[in-house]
Amino acid sequence: MNQSAATTAIQDFKRYNPGYTQRFSAATMAEMIQVLGFSLLVGIWVVVCLQEVESHGDHPFAKIGIHQVTFALTDAAYVKASPAVLGSKDQNSEWVTVYISNLNPSIDDWIGVFSPANFSDSICLPENSRFSPPYLCSAPIKYQYANYTNPSYKVTGEASLKLQLINQRSDFAFALFTGGLSTPNLVAVSNTVTFENPNAPNYPRLAHGKMWDEMTVTWTSGYGINEAEPFVEWGRIGGDQRHSSAGTLTFDRRSMCGAPARTVGWRDPGYIHTSFLKDLWPNQVYTYKLGHKLLNGTIIWSQMYQFKSSPYPGQDSLQRVIIFGDMGKDEADGSNEYNNFQPGSLNTTKQLIDDLENIDIVFHIGDICYANGYLSQWDQFTSQIEPIASVLPYMIASGNHERDWPNSGSFYENNDSGGECGVVAQTMFHVPAVNRDKFWYSTDYGMFRFCIADSEHDWREGTEQYNFIEQCFASVDRQKQPWLIFIAHRVLGYSSSLFYAVEGSFGEPMGRDSLQKLWQKYKVDIAIYGHAHNYERTCPVYENICMSDEKNHYIGSLNGTIHVVAGGAGADLTPFAPFETTWSVFRDYDYGFLKLTAFDHSNLLFEYKKSRDGKVYDSFTISRDYRDILSCTVDSCSSTTLAS
């Protein structure tokens, strides 16, 4: 490799991977290229970058030495939390001030928030019959260092923290630990804090039912079916209100596949209720509120919410869709930051909340909250998205951090779900799948048909899922629903992210080899993925070849499928390979999300927006009519002869 080529490679790598090359100067890297050769340098890049990529495997709670805790309660330290009672005005989220005093402070003192408030070993079950439970057998629901907002704490031993609590069906206690996270010593425990009604219904999540005129409402409460009857009161604004009963699900520790989900990460999920609101009139505003009728006849109500029903399939109206993957959750109070893992999460959430009036439906395509077996985080996530999911259909796909676990039926035999093995996600959220353990489904929104695959189950030709995907494509009437969108968590198409480039596949191995003939045959417009935490758009591509030189304004047939990676909604960013690919049109190492706007049957606008400001940084349009979809392109129509 010559000096010019080396310089170009370095510049490209810096352009798409800011921060990663800071540890090497350009001159040093060029010299390394000359001495070692390009392939070896790429290997060095791989080691450096993949260390960054894989570092998010450690959940912040995994850093806590739960089994190493020693009890050293002392009068020299105390913790007090105020107010002691929350939710007096039916709020499901409030801020608490935690006052800390310690006569022997250190820089690594930290506060753990535990729920239930009694977190001693007396409430724990032994992990097996031969061993008693440890002194502490539950991870906190959040934690923060004592000096987070008090730099002088190490000197004065006095500090106060502002922490946000959400209603999680139990009381709370705040514990002061010394000794850091790895060898914590419990020195003080606060008073108990509780919500006025910890069992109240909370965090409604809307989703499509199996029919276009059906909306489902899923929510969480502390009321089992032997305590109260769950239902939804709903109707059109100004119209009659009706009651729809709800089904109730839950799961226990035995439902989890392994640790930490069934050990230190376990927390009772409460009860998850789902009601089906049917026979909706298209594009109409409905109001609803959640109710639980207690045995004595008293009804516990949620606040009032509203949503707009979906257009009927093929309806010509303005239709706006948000799509992203890998958002995760973050804490507004700055607690237990996930290795600086999800700094974009709150920004993405805020952008969507601020623009709710211009959004009709949301798809979160896998890696939902990265609980990784610490179940309290699912409540935290549903609270974070409540302003969105309570008013818009919030459709999810299955990702590796929800499903993957050895010997659990997942296609990938890794530990990414932390022992949840899909149980939590498929219970907390409703999708219109025939079998929710097989998380693939189709859903219609006006002029759109969405075919959502489950990349954590086998998609290859001849499998049950492959047959579903083909049926989803084949059954759509493109005259009524011209915009055909394929969605999966892992990149089954094209990505020049570094870890895919290293594999040499530029996507999941066997992904597009199995599916590209379906995309081409049925003229799928756009295929969208997460998993790689960045943004990338390809040309209309088929078998690694761009079928059009156009980049921004497509007129007529695409002749291929545009593949988009939209996995940068919050989790730590994924670097790109340090070279260009022939099919990549635009790529961005930043946090963002997609917006698709169908103006009518002939015009679609695609936009990539950044989470930090909501502005558009990449876009294209498609303009065509039905005849363009009918026309044959390479391998899209069966060959015929005069004899046939």
XYZ file of C-alpha atoms in Angstrom:
644
model
C 0.000 0.000 0.000
C 1.475 3.381 -0.984
C 1.600 6.502 1.186
C -1.338 8.148 -0.610
C -3.555 5.127 -0.151
C -2.523 4.875 3.485
C -3.411 8.512 4.083
C -6.791 8.035 2.394
C -7.550 4.990 4.531
C -6.650 6.897 7.677
C -8.798 9.870 6.695
C -11.755 7.619 5.901
C -11.406 5.814 9.189
C -11.225 9.088 11.126
C -14.199 10.446 9.229
C -16.453 7.532 10.125
C -14.965 6.648 13.494
C -14.205 9.872 15.376
C -12.309 9.257 18.562
C -11.028 5.788 17.714
C -7.909 6.991 15.893
C -6.899 9.517 18.505
C -4.554 7.024 20.076
C -2.563 6.783 16.818
C -1.123 9.722 14.885
C -1.557 9.762 11.092
C 2.199 9.497 10.550
C 2.473 6.562 12.924
C -0.411 4.762 11.253
C 0.982 5.357 7.773
C 4.332 4.001 8.902
C 2.599 0.961 10.367
C 0.870 0.393 7.066
C 4.169 0.452 5.189
C 5.894 -1.844 7.645
C 3.177 -4.247 8.623
C 0.841 -4.159 5.630
C -2.752 -3.094 5.429
C -4.286 -6.375 6.603
C -2.310 -6.379 9.836
C -3.252 -2.762 10.537
C -6.903 -3.623 10.017
C -6.353 -6.382 12.561
C -5.044 -3.796 15.028
C -8.023 -1.570 14.315
C -10.283 -4.564 14.928
C -8.742 -5.242 18.337
C -8.982 -1.579 19.376
C -12.512 -1.052 18.099
C -14.058 -4.366 19.053
C -12.879 -3.825 22.614
C -15.031 -0.708 22.543
C -17.938 -2.503 20.859
C -17.952 -5.456 23.215
C -17.448 -3.478 26.427
C -21.174 -2.904 26.751
C -21.569 -6.567 27.692
C -21.104 -5.595 31.350
C -24.333 -4.248 32.774
C -23.692 -1.616 35.462
C -25.350 -3.855 38.061
C -22.957 -6.658 37.142
C -20.141 -4.527 38.551
C -21.639 -4.755 42.033
C -20.241 -7.547 44.191
C -23.662 -8.614 45.446
C -22.308 -11.780 47.072
C -19.332 -9.910 48.557
C -21.449 -7.504 50.607
C -20.601 -7.297 54.308
C -22.964 -5.816 56.862
C -21.190 -3.105 58.850
C -24.066 -0.936 60.049
C -22.749 1.915 62.167
C -24.026 4.928 64.071
C -21.312 6.953 62.328
C -23.379 7.040 59.132
C -26.992 7.665 58.274
C -29.225 8.116 55.228
C -32.571 9.889 55.102
C -34.970 10.145 52.140
C -37.697 12.721 51.638
C -40.603 12.799 50.963
C -41.593 9.453 52.423
C -44.901 9.197 50.556
C -45.091 9.681 46.790
C -47.890 9.871 44.255
C -50.372 11.832 46.342
C -51.694 13.378 43.118
C -51.643 10.057 41.225
C -48.165 10.679 39.778
C -46.280 7.543 38.790
C -42.904 9.292 38.935
C -41.430 11.635 41.560
C -38.080 13.000 42.691
C -36.692 12.134 46.106
C -33.905 13.902 47.990
C -31.494 11.564 49.740
C -29.414 13.088 52.565
C -26.141 11.333 53.430
C -23.892 11.711 56.456
C -20.772 9.622 57.041
C -18.003 10.301 59.577
C -15.613 8.126 57.549
C -16.314 9.098 53.931
C -14.409 7.917 50.884
C -14.494 8.756 47.213
C -16.101 5.435 46.275
C -19.057 5.539 48.686
C -22.327 4.925 46.875
C -26.072 4.828 47.402
C -28.085 1.830 46.252
C -31.859 2.078 45.783
C -33.581 -1.162 46.724
C -37.160 -2.270 46.181
C -38.750 -3.938 48.085
C -37.365 -1.975 51.014
C -36.626 -5.187 52.915
C -33.705 -6.409 50.822
C -32.033 -8.652 53.413
C -31.296 -12.300 52.798
C -34.498 -13.231 54.687
C -36.509 -12.623 51.507
C -34.202 -14.651 49.260
C -34.432 -18.221 48.142
C -31.273 -20.346 48.111
C -29.937 -20.875 44.610
C -29.655 -24.574 45.402
C -30.340 -26.790 48.395
C -26.711 -26.988 49.507
C -26.053 -23.286 49.984
C -27.827 -20.612 51.967
C -28.514 -17.317 50.212
C -25.832 -14.627 50.498
C -26.161 -11.649 52.828
C -27.491 -9.652 49.887
C -29.218 -11.496 47.079
C -30.776 -8.725 44.990
C -29.251 -6.031 42.837
C -30.472 -2.476 43.445
C -32.859 -0.884 40.972
C -30.395 1.989 40.587
C -27.279 3.395 42.254
C -25.248 6.590 42.402
C -21.967 7.690 43.956
C -22.346 9.827 47.048
C -20.151 12.585 45.626
C -22.057 12.775 42.305
C -23.235 16.345 42.985
C -21.121 16.972 46.089
C -17.385 17.178 45.268
C -16.554 18.023 48.870
C -18.185 14.850 50.238
C -14.851 13.110 50.838
C -13.889 15.964 53.176
C -17.186 16.822 54.853
C -18.971 13.463 54.739
C -22.171 15.342 53.952
C -24.083 15.072 50.665
C -27.506 15.088 49.116
C -28.677 13.394 45.927
C -31.751 13.956 43.806
C -33.041 10.603 42.552
C -36.111 9.850 40.480
C -38.381 6.990 41.510
C -41.200 5.432 39.534
C -44.101 3.405 40.861
C -42.858 -0.195 40.804
C -45.476 -1.898 43.000
C -43.415 -1.915 46.196
C -41.663 0.322 48.722
C -38.081 1.624 48.532
C -35.055 1.962 50.781
C -31.740 3.755 50.205
C -28.570 2.051 51.388
C -25.131 3.628 51.858
C -22.167 1.428 50.935
C -18.455 1.977 51.402
C -15.706 -0.053 49.764
C -16.726 0.667 46.195
C -18.836 -1.527 43.945
C -16.718 -4.672 43.972
C -16.419 -5.168 47.773
C -19.299 -3.170 49.259
C -19.838 -2.672 52.975
C -23.365 -1.730 54.019
C -23.084 1.018 56.658
C -26.515 2.706 56.715
C -30.091 2.214 55.528
C -32.695 4.954 55.121
C -36.307 5.222 56.092
C -38.857 3.584 53.794
C -40.359 5.487 50.857
C -43.540 4.358 49.163
C -46.110 5.418 46.598
C -49.584 6.107 47.918
C -51.001 3.300 45.780
C -48.136 1.039 44.690
C -50.539 -1.315 42.871
C -52.018 1.362 40.607
C -52.229 0.683 36.830
C -49.329 2.282 34.985
C -47.336 2.613 31.765
C -49.910 1.776 29.043
C -48.434 0.487 25.780
C -50.554 0.604 22.632
C -50.023 -1.851 19.779
C -51.847 -3.097 16.718
C -54.043 -6.141 17.010
C -54.265 -8.773 14.308
C -56.786 -6.695 12.345
C -56.251 -3.139 11.115
C -59.288 -1.890 13.093
C -58.086 -3.282 16.418
C -55.857 -1.607 18.991
C -54.457 -3.376 22.031
C -53.640 -1.711 25.353
C -51.097 -3.397 27.625
C -50.249 -2.074 31.088
C -48.679 -3.092 34.392
C -50.221 -3.156 37.857
C -49.932 -4.847 41.241
C -53.436 -6.332 41.089
C -53.774 -10.048 40.405
C -56.982 -11.486 38.965
C -58.018 -12.700 42.440
C -57.879 -9.121 43.735
C -59.420 -7.002 40.995
C -61.003 -7.155 37.549
C -58.925 -5.295 34.935
C -60.628 -3.452 32.078
C -60.416 -0.435 29.781
C -63.100 2.234 29.498
C -62.898 3.751 26.030
C -64.767 5.391 23.179
C -64.718 8.162 20.603
C -64.552 11.704 21.895
C -68.092 12.822 22.604
C -69.441 9.315 22.006
C -70.601 6.482 24.204
C -67.992 4.860 26.404
C -67.692 1.100 26.637
C -65.815 -1.389 28.811
C -63.434 -4.029 27.427
C -62.102 -6.602 29.849
C -58.409 -7.449 29.914
C -56.428 -10.660 30.119
C -53.717 -10.950 32.753
C -50.265 -12.501 32.532
C -47.257 -12.749 34.796
C -44.233 -14.979 35.224
C -42.066 -16.173 38.074
C -38.410 -16.782 38.703
C -38.654 -20.306 37.288
C -39.684 -18.840 33.915
C -36.228 -17.336 33.530
C -33.521 -19.367 31.818
C -30.499 -18.404 33.903
C -28.571 -15.793 35.872
C -28.850 -12.963 36.578
C -32.562 -13.028 35.587
C -33.363 -15.829 38.023
C -30.850 -14.786 40.717
C -29.645 -11.299 41.672
C -31.502 -9.642 38.773
C -34.895 -11.075 39.611
C -37.672 -8.715 40.622
C -41.374 -9.497 40.707
C -42.811 -8.084 37.440
C -46.295 -7.570 38.865
C -49.187 -8.281 36.535
C -49.339 -7.410 32.861
C -52.807 -6.814 31.434
C -53.887 -6.573 27.785
C -57.252 -5.428 26.462
C -58.424 -5.494 22.826
C -60.296 -2.466 21.515
C -62.113 -3.629 18.372
C -64.166 -2.308 15.459
C -62.428 1.059 15.423
C -63.420 3.626 12.816
C -60.365 4.635 10.742
C -58.370 7.762 11.603
C -60.553 8.738 14.543
C -59.512 9.959 18.000
C -60.465 7.724 20.918
C -60.025 8.255 24.641
C -59.330 5.508 27.153
C -58.477 4.931 30.782
C -57.378 1.845 32.676
C -59.512 0.451 35.475
C -59.347 -2.212 38.175
C -62.581 -3.123 39.946
C -61.739 -4.360 43.441
C -63.710 -7.070 45.229
C -65.538 -4.448 47.312
C -66.744 -2.669 44.157
C -64.258 0.201 44.311
C -62.668 1.100 40.970
C -59.042 2.190 40.767
C -58.591 4.418 37.704
C -55.601 5.595 35.726
C -55.501 9.006 34.120
C -57.245 9.547 30.764
C -55.276 8.908 27.550
C -56.119 9.162 23.865
C -55.012 7.722 20.534
C -55.888 7.935 16.850
C -57.055 4.721 15.205
C -55.231 3.370 12.169
C -56.312 4.071 8.587
C -57.768 1.098 6.748
C -55.387 -0.778 4.426
C -54.941 1.303 1.307
C -56.506 4.456 2.722
C -55.083 7.581 1.123
C -54.045 9.909 3.953
C -50.894 11.423 5.398
C -49.086 8.556 7.194
C -45.911 9.039 9.257
C -43.802 6.212 10.660
C -40.846 6.262 13.086
C -38.354 3.361 13.051
C -35.235 2.748 15.158
C -33.416 0.010 17.026
C -31.216 -0.413 20.083
C -32.462 2.547 22.082
C -32.193 1.154 25.589
C -32.975 3.282 28.621
C -31.212 5.928 30.613
C -31.840 7.678 33.906
C -32.760 11.342 34.055
C -31.007 11.566 37.451
C -27.712 10.264 36.024
C -27.668 7.078 38.089
C -26.025 3.781 37.039
C -24.943 5.025 33.622
C -24.343 1.981 31.430
C -20.616 2.582 30.731
C -21.681 5.758 28.941
C -23.757 3.224 27.048
C -27.004 4.989 26.300
C -26.370 8.742 26.120
C -28.624 8.960 23.062
C -31.576 7.172 24.637
C -33.114 10.135 26.440
C -32.413 12.392 23.467
C -34.240 10.059 21.084
C -37.136 9.750 23.516
C -37.334 13.527 23.906
C -37.331 14.140 20.151
C -40.264 11.777 19.693
C -42.221 13.245 22.592
C -41.701 16.758 21.265
C -42.964 15.718 17.817
C -45.881 13.451 18.769
C -48.355 15.444 16.686
C -46.394 14.528 13.551
C -46.047 10.786 14.224
C -48.605 8.013 13.665
C -46.830 4.771 14.621
C -43.461 3.720 16.091
C -41.353 0.603 15.459
C -38.627 -0.208 17.990
C -36.814 -2.996 16.195
C -35.053 -4.950 18.922
C -32.691 -4.423 21.857
C -35.433 -2.698 23.766
C -34.014 -1.691 27.156
C -30.867 -3.801 27.668
C -32.080 -5.052 31.028
C -29.837 -8.084 30.439
C -31.530 -10.032 33.207
C -32.046 -7.158 35.692
C -35.821 -7.105 35.529
C -36.416 -3.827 37.363
C -35.179 -2.047 34.242
C -38.244 -3.046 32.226
C -40.412 -0.885 34.485
C -37.913 1.919 34.084
C -38.118 1.618 30.311
C -41.915 1.487 30.077
C -41.994 4.595 32.257
C -39.526 6.347 29.940
C -41.591 5.688 26.808
C -45.044 6.132 28.387
C -45.617 9.574 26.791
C -45.088 7.894 23.393
C -46.501 4.390 23.821
C -49.659 5.591 25.583
C -50.778 7.611 22.532
C -49.160 5.826 19.540
C -48.901 2.155 18.562
C -45.469 1.101 19.848
C -44.497 -1.986 17.855
C -41.393 -3.939 18.823
C -39.195 -6.608 17.265
C -37.103 -9.207 19.056
C -33.384 -8.560 19.480
C -30.470 -10.523 20.860
C -30.690 -8.730 24.217
C -34.278 -9.899 24.625
C -34.051 -13.460 23.320
C -30.629 -15.089 23.054
C -29.710 -17.772 25.578
C -28.080 -21.210 25.195
C -30.463 -24.150 24.761
C -33.538 -21.915 24.811
C -34.543 -22.264 21.174
C -32.852 -19.079 19.990
C -30.885 -19.248 16.738
C -27.800 -17.767 18.449
C -26.333 -19.603 21.425
C -25.047 -16.642 23.445
C -25.889 -15.052 26.811
C -27.072 -11.648 25.566
C -30.513 -11.768 27.233
C -29.074 -12.289 30.720
C -31.332 -15.284 31.220
C -34.573 -13.606 30.090
C -34.745 -15.763 26.917
C -37.585 -13.703 25.454
C -40.045 -14.232 28.311
C -39.997 -10.671 29.620
C -40.262 -8.906 26.258
C -43.078 -11.077 24.951
C -45.035 -10.588 28.175
C -44.447 -6.853 28.658
C -45.329 -5.950 25.044
C -48.052 -7.189 22.725
C -47.418 -7.963 19.067
C -49.911 -9.519 16.606
C -47.903 -12.724 16.221
C -49.529 -16.146 16.019
C -47.065 -17.390 18.636
C -45.319 -14.683 20.611
C -42.348 -16.939 21.331
C -41.861 -16.767 17.557
C -41.709 -13.015 17.308
C -42.494 -12.557 13.616
C -45.628 -10.824 12.397
C -47.109 -8.515 9.786
C -49.080 -5.344 10.322
C -50.761 -2.838 8.028
C -50.884 0.911 8.389
C -52.809 2.505 5.538
C -50.577 2.453 2.471
C -47.811 0.557 4.309
C -47.338 -3.181 4.759
C -44.727 -4.048 7.396
C -43.229 -7.549 7.527
C -41.375 -7.922 10.836
C -38.942 -10.819 11.108
C -37.434 -12.351 14.241
C -33.713 -12.456 13.526
C -33.140 -14.494 16.717
C -34.947 -17.469 15.139
C -33.930 -19.266 11.949
C -34.999 -17.362 8.830
C -33.342 -19.546 6.210
C -35.145 -21.056 3.249
C -37.387 -23.953 4.206
C -37.997 -22.752 7.773
C -41.328 -21.726 9.245
C -40.193 -18.116 9.424
C -39.016 -18.037 5.807
C -42.445 -19.222 4.723
C -44.066 -16.490 6.809
C -41.847 -13.812 5.262
C -42.742 -14.905 1.751
C -46.436 -15.045 2.595
C -46.254 -11.541 4.091
C -44.719 -10.208 0.874
C -46.938 -12.196 -1.482
C -50.256 -11.384 0.191
C -50.054 -7.590 -0.021
C -52.067 -5.792 -2.705
C -49.487 -3.295 -3.987
C -52.165 -1.243 -5.731
C -53.659 -0.509 -2.296
C -50.462 -0.722 -0.239
C -47.569 0.307 -2.473
C -45.015 0.744 0.322
C -43.597 -2.640 1.360
C -41.162 -2.519 4.289
C -39.109 -5.410 5.721
C -37.864 -5.120 9.318
C -35.486 -7.257 11.389
C -33.174 -6.614 14.317
C -29.942 -8.101 12.996
C -28.664 -6.938 9.630
C -29.926 -9.589 7.233
C -28.974 -7.317 4.356
C -26.039 -4.919 4.077
C -23.871 -3.126 6.632
C -20.271 -1.899 6.496
C -20.018 -1.826 10.301
C -16.602 -2.988 11.442
C -17.677 -6.251 13.080
C -19.591 -7.307 9.964
C -16.674 -6.307 7.730
C -14.310 -8.409 9.831
C -16.576 -11.422 9.282
C -16.377 -10.721 5.570
C -20.134 -10.931 5.169
C -21.124 -7.248 5.568
C -24.243 -8.525 7.319
C -25.385 -11.629 9.158
C -23.852 -14.701 7.498
C -26.498 -16.399 5.335
C -28.811 -13.389 5.788
C -29.187 -11.894 2.360
C -28.143 -15.181 0.726
C -31.405 -16.612 2.046
C -33.704 -13.631 1.591
C -32.521 -11.505 -1.322
C -34.491 -13.445 -3.917
C -37.652 -12.726 -1.910
C -36.841 -9.012 -1.633
C -36.251 -8.884 -5.361
C -39.188 -11.049 -6.432
C -41.721 -9.106 -4.362
C -40.056 -5.722 -4.881
C -39.527 -4.818 -1.258
C -38.889 -1.076 -1.154
C -36.849 -0.727 2.033
C -35.320 -3.242 4.461
C -34.505 -1.765 7.877
C -32.322 -3.198 10.659
C -30.797 -2.399 14.044
C -28.051 -4.308 15.904
C -25.227 -2.193 14.436
C -25.365 1.032 16.438
C -25.029 3.543 13.638
C -26.834 4.774 10.521
C -26.221 3.556 6.995
C -28.188 3.635 3.736
C -27.456 1.668 0.601
C -28.377 2.201 -3.007
C -31.217 0.040 -4.380
C -29.122 -3.114 -4.346
C -29.396 -6.702 -5.526
C -26.613 -9.267 -5.213
C -24.091 -6.594 -4.127
C -24.755 -4.505 -7.249
C -26.336 -1.052 -7.240
C -29.347 -1.152 -9.528
C -29.462 2.646 -9.787
C -26.921 5.465 -9.683
C -29.497 7.842 -8.209
C -29.057 8.725 -4.546
C -31.816 11.138 -3.545
C -34.814 11.158 -5.907
C -35.961 7.783 -7.196
C -38.498 7.899 -10.007
C -40.148 4.735 -11.230
C -39.002 1.241 -10.284
C -36.160 0.914 -7.791
C -35.023 -2.342 -9.459
C -33.621 -3.422 -6.092
C -34.131 -2.905 -2.353
C -32.734 -0.023 -0.294
C -31.195 -1.404 2.911
C -30.965 0.823 5.978
C -29.292 0.311 9.353
C -31.021 2.381 12.041
C -29.488 1.020 15.239
C -28.245 4.305 16.657
C -31.168 5.269 18.884
C -29.264 5.140 22.159
C -26.762 2.332 22.725
C -23.015 2.924 22.396
C -22.062 3.548 18.790
C -20.588 0.942 16.442
C -17.593 1.930 14.273
C -17.536 1.426 10.523
C -14.924 -0.411 8.495
C -12.104 1.941 7.415
C -12.962 1.727 3.719
C -15.871 2.423 1.375
C -18.165 -0.203 -0.099
C -19.695 0.129 -3.549
C -23.292 -0.083 -2.292
C -23.089 2.335 0.665
C -24.613 5.744 -0.108
C -24.573 7.454 3.298
C -23.324 6.456 6.733
C -23.179 8.296 10.029
C -21.501 7.512 13.336
C -24.064 9.219 15.547
C -27.380 8.768 17.340
C -30.549 9.017 15.292
C -33.792 7.496 14.006
C -35.829 7.198 10.805
C -39.047 8.804 9.651
C -41.041 7.552 6.666
C -43.836 9.768 5.343
C -46.306 8.469 2.767
C -48.085 11.433 1.174
C -50.125 9.252 -1.171
C -49.858 6.041 -3.210
C -47.108 7.500 -5.397
C -44.852 9.586 -3.136
C -42.764 8.527 -0.143
C -40.286 10.623 1.838
C -37.503 8.934 3.836
C -35.627 10.962 6.488
C -32.802 10.225 8.900
C -32.887 12.534 11.924
C -30.279 12.975 14.617
C -31.338 12.517 18.226
C -29.468 15.544 19.491
C -31.489 18.112 17.519
C -34.190 16.327 15.516
C -32.895 17.768 12.248
C -32.734 15.835 8.973
C -29.224 14.738 7.921
C -30.067 12.317 5.117
C -33.161 11.876 2.969
C -34.522 10.556 -0.286
C -37.869 10.376 -2.069
C -39.563 7.700 -4.144
C -42.060 8.747 -6.820
C -43.829 6.139 -8.946
C -47.197 4.676 -9.881
C -48.635 1.174 -9.818
C -47.317 0.328 -13.286
C -43.777 0.777 -12.001
C -44.377 -1.900 -9.366
C -45.832 -4.261 -11.972
C -42.894 -3.921 -14.354
C -40.279 -6.682 -14.355
C -36.711 -6.150 -13.217
C -33.817 -8.572 -12.765
C -35.171 -11.795 -11.204
C -38.426 -10.099 -10.155
C -40.678 -11.856 -12.661
C -40.783 -15.500 -13.660
C -39.328 -16.199 -17.081
C -41.910 -17.143 -19.706
C -41.902 -18.558 -23.226
C -44.487 -18.628 -26.001
C -45.174 -22.234 -25.072
C -46.039 -21.279 -21.489
